[in-house]
């Protein structure tokens, strides 16, 4: 089954404790992306990657890091989380030619205390 | 700056009561406008792509239309299973990114 998986689905942590949210896709997609979703603000892109070792900033990259060492994986790293990073995070993937049709993961709800 | 504004924020309909959702946009060189559906607790799911003014796409009870400044998602005779948040997104001409609106939360009552 074609899918995007994220782990963990729920995470409660404390300010400053480094964390990683994993994302994996099994569709051989070149394009992968991370979004955060906040009430009233919609989906905002954090980082995206057009292929292995190629990443670029989205609209709200501050406080986040990503890496793309393998085509299928695109982890999101918060090195020193702060309460304003409390949000619902989505990973998505698509072909390069079809980034209009992105396949989204189930989401990770992060709370930073 | 690219902007996408959706209205209304929330809409409650009786089953069978047709209506429209609006997505207005300002973008430099529109490459495409897209509609997604998001169910509670899930990631968005792609519905339609529209590329040029005058274009229409249909899927079951949904029809999406596009003008030079806005898009409409028409819902004909909705059913409770159409309840979801509908998201609109645009891709500017030169960008490899989508800009999303904040969505319309649709509730269809039986």
Coordinates of C-alpha atoms in Angstrom, one line a residue:
Chain A
X1 CA 0.0 0.0 0.0
X2 CA 1.3 3.4 -1.0
X3 CA 1.8 5.5 2.1
X4 CA 3.7 8.1 4.0
X5 CA 4.4 7.2 7.6
X6 CA 5.4 9.4 10.5
X7 CA 6.6 8.6 14.0
X8 CA 5.8 9.3 16.6
X9 CA 2.1 10.3 16.2
X10 CA 2.0 12.1 19.5
X11 CA 4.8 13.6 21.5
X12 CA 5.0 15.7 24.7
X13 CA 8.4 17.0 25.5
X14 CA 10.0 19.9 27.4
X15 CA 11.8 23.0 26.2
X16 CA 15.3 22.4 25.0
X17 CA 15.2 18.6 24.7
X18 CA 16.2 17.6 21.2
X19 CA 13.8 15.5 19.2
X20 CA 13.4 13.9 15.8
X21 CA 10.2 13.1 13.9
X22 CA 10.7 10.5 11.3
X23 CA 9.0 10.4 7.9
X24 CA 9.2 7.6 5.3
X25 CA 7.5 7.1 2.0
X26 CA 7.3 3.9 -0.1
X27 CA 6.3 5.5 -3.5
X28 CA 9.8 6.3 -4.7
X29 CA 8.9 10.0 -4.7
X30 CA 11.7 12.6 -5.3
X31 CA 9.8 15.5 -3.5
X32 CA 9.3 15.5 0.2
X33 CA 8.1 18.2 2.5
X34 CA 7.3 19.1 6.1
X35 CA 4.4 21.3 7.1
X36 CA 3.0 22.6 10.4
X37 CA -0.7 23.2 10.9
X38 CA -1.9 25.8 13.4
X39 CA -5.5 27.0 14.0
X40 CA -6.3 29.9 11.8
X41 CA -3.0 29.8 10.0
X42 CA -3.4 26.8 7.8
X43 CA -0.6 24.6 6.5
X44 CA 2.8 26.3 6.4
X45 CA 5.8 24.7 4.8
X46 CA 8.9 24.3 7.0
X47 CA 11.4 22.6 4.6
X48 CA 11.2 20.7 1.4
X49 CA 13.6 18.4 -0.5
X50 CA 13.6 17.7 -4.3
X51 CA 15.9 14.7 -4.0
X52 CA 18.6 13.1 -1.9
X53 CA 21.0 15.7 -0.4
X54 CA 18.9 18.5 -1.8
X55 CA 16.9 20.5 0.7
X56 CA 15.5 24.0 0.9
X57 CA 13.8 26.3 3.3
X58 CA 10.1 26.8 3.2
X59 CA 8.1 29.6 4.8
X60 CA 8.8 28.9 8.5
X61 CA 12.2 27.1 8.8
X62 CA 13.5 28.8 12.0
X63 CA 14.2 26.3 14.8
X64 CA 14.0 23.2 12.5
X65 CA 16.5 21.1 10.6
X66 CA 16.1 18.4 8.1
X67 CA 18.2 15.9 6.2
X68 CA 17.7 13.7 3.1
X69 CA 20.3 11.0 3.1
X70 CA 18.0 8.4 1.5
X71 CA 15.2 8.9 -1.0
X72 CA 12.5 7.4 1.2
X73 CA 13.3 9.2 4.5
X74 CA 13.1 12.8 5.5
X75 CA 13.4 13.4 9.2
X76 CA 12.5 16.6 10.9
X77 CA 14.8 17.7 13.8
X78 CA 14.1 20.1 16.5
X79 CA 17.4 20.7 18.3
X80 CA 16.1 22.9 21.0
X81 CA 12.3 22.9 21.0
X82 CA 10.4 25.8 22.4
X83 CA 6.7 26.1 23.3
X84 CA 5.9 28.1 20.1
X85 CA 6.8 24.9 18.2
X86 CA 3.7 23.2 19.7
X87 CA 1.8 22.2 16.6
X88 CA 0.5 19.5 14.3
X89 CA 3.2 18.4 11.9
X90 CA 2.7 16.7 8.5
X91 CA 5.1 15.1 6.2
X92 CA 4.2 14.9 2.5
X93 CA 5.7 13.4 -0.7
X94 CA 5.1 13.6 -4.4
X95 CA 6.8 13.1 -7.7
X96 CA 8.8 16.2 -8.9
X97 CA 6.4 16.7 -11.8
X98 CA 3.4 16.5 -9.6
X99 CA 3.9 18.5 -6.4
X100 CA 0.3 19.6 -6.7
X101 CA -0.7 16.1 -5.8
X102 CA 1.1 15.6 -2.5
X103 CA 0.5 12.5 -0.4
X104 CA 0.4 13.4 3.3
X105 CA 1.3 11.4 6.3
X106 CA -1.1 11.0 9.3
X107 CA 0.4 13.8 11.3
X108 CA 2.4 14.2 14.5
X109 CA 1.0 16.2 17.3
X110 CA 3.8 17.8 19.3
X111 CA 3.4 19.6 22.6
X112 CA 6.4 21.4 24.0
X113 CA 6.1 22.4 27.7
Chain B
X1 CA 3.7 38.0 -1.2
X2 CA 1.5 35.1 -2.3
X3 CA -1.8 34.9 -0.3
X4 CA -4.7 32.4 -0.2
X5 CA -7.9 33.4 1.6
X6 CA -10.7 30.9 2.1
X7 CA -14.3 31.7 3.1
X8 CA -16.3 31.0 5.0
X9 CA -14.2 29.6 7.9
X10 CA -17.0 27.2 8.8
X11 CA -20.2 26.2 7.1
X12 CA -23.1 24.0 8.3
X13 CA -25.5 22.6 5.8
X14 CA -28.4 20.3 5.9
X15 CA -28.1 17.1 3.9
X16 CA -29.1 17.9 0.3
X17 CA -28.5 21.7 0.7
X18 CA -26.1 22.8 -2.0
X19 CA -23.6 25.5 -1.5
X20 CA -20.1 26.9 -2.5
X21 CA -16.8 27.4 -0.8
X22 CA -14.6 30.3 -1.9
X23 CA -10.8 30.5 -2.3
X24 CA -9.4 33.9 -3.4
X25 CA -5.8 34.3 -4.2
X26 CA -3.0 36.7 -5.1
X27 CA 0.0 35.0 -6.6
X28 CA 2.8 35.9 -9.0
X29 CA 2.2 33.8 -12.1
X30 CA -0.2 31.1 -11.1
X31 CA 1.0 27.7 -12.0
X32 CA -1.9 25.9 -10.6
X33 CA -4.6 25.9 -7.9
X34 CA -5.4 22.8 -5.9
X35 CA -8.1 21.6 -3.6
X36 CA -7.6 19.1 -0.8
X37 CA -9.9 17.5 1.7
X38 CA -8.9 16.9 5.3
X39 CA -10.8 14.6 7.7
X40 CA -10.3 15.1 11.5
X41 CA -7.1 13.5 12.7
X42 CA -5.8 12.8 9.2
X43 CA -3.6 14.4 6.6
X44 CA -5.0 16.3 3.7
X45 CA -6.0 14.3 0.6
X46 CA -5.7 15.6 -2.9
X47 CA -9.0 16.4 -4.8
X48 CA -8.4 18.6 -7.9
X49 CA -5.9 20.6 -9.9
X50 CA -7.0 23.6 -11.9
X51 CA -4.5 25.3 -14.2
X52 CA -6.3 28.1 -16.1
X53 CA -9.3 30.5 -15.8
X54 CA -12.4 28.9 -17.0
X55 CA -11.3 25.3 -16.2
X56 CA -13.7 23.1 -14.2
X57 CA -13.2 19.7 -12.6
X58 CA -15.8 17.4 -11.1
X59 CA -15.8 14.5 -8.7
X60 CA -19.0 13.0 -7.4
X61 CA -20.9 15.8 -5.7
X62 CA -18.0 18.3 -5.9
X63 CA -17.2 20.7 -8.7
X64 CA -14.2 23.1 -8.7
X65 CA -14.0 26.2 -10.9
X66 CA -11.3 28.8 -11.5
X67 CA -11.3 32.4 -12.4
X68 CA -8.3 34.8 -12.5
X69 CA -8.8 35.8 -8.9
X70 CA -10.7 33.0 -7.2
X71 CA -11.8 29.4 -7.2
X72 CA -15.1 27.9 -6.0
X73 CA -15.8 24.5 -4.7
X74 CA -19.4 23.7 -5.4
X75 CA -21.0 21.0 -3.3
X76 CA -24.3 19.7 -4.8
X77 CA -26.7 17.8 -2.6
X78 CA -24.1 17.1 0.1
X79 CA -24.2 14.1 2.4
X80 CA -22.9 13.8 5.9
X81 CA -19.8 12.0 4.6
X82 CA -18.8 15.2 2.8
X83 CA -18.2 16.7 6.2
X84 CA -14.5 17.7 6.4
X85 CA -12.2 20.7 6.1
X86 CA -11.5 21.7 2.5
X87 CA -8.2 23.3 1.8
X88 CA -7.2 25.4 -1.2
X89 CA -3.6 25.8 -2.3
X90 CA -1.7 27.6 -5.0
X91 CA 1.6 27.1 -6.7
X92 CA 3.3 30.3 -8.0
X93 CA 4.9 30.0 -11.4
X94 CA 8.5 29.7 -10.4
X95 CA 8.1 28.0 -7.0
X96 CA 8.5 24.4 -6.0
X97 CA 6.2 25.0 -3.1
X98 CA 2.5 25.2 -2.4
X99 CA 0.8 28.0 -0.4
X100 CA -2.2 26.8 1.5
X101 CA -5.3 28.7 2.8
X102 CA -6.6 28.1 6.3
X103 CA -9.5 26.0 5.1
X104 CA -13.3 25.9 5.3
X105 CA -14.7 23.4 7.9
X106 CA -17.8 21.9 6.3
X107 CA -20.4 20.1 8.4
X108 CA -23.3 18.4 6.7
X109 CA -26.2 17.5 9.1
X110 CA -28.4 14.5 8.4

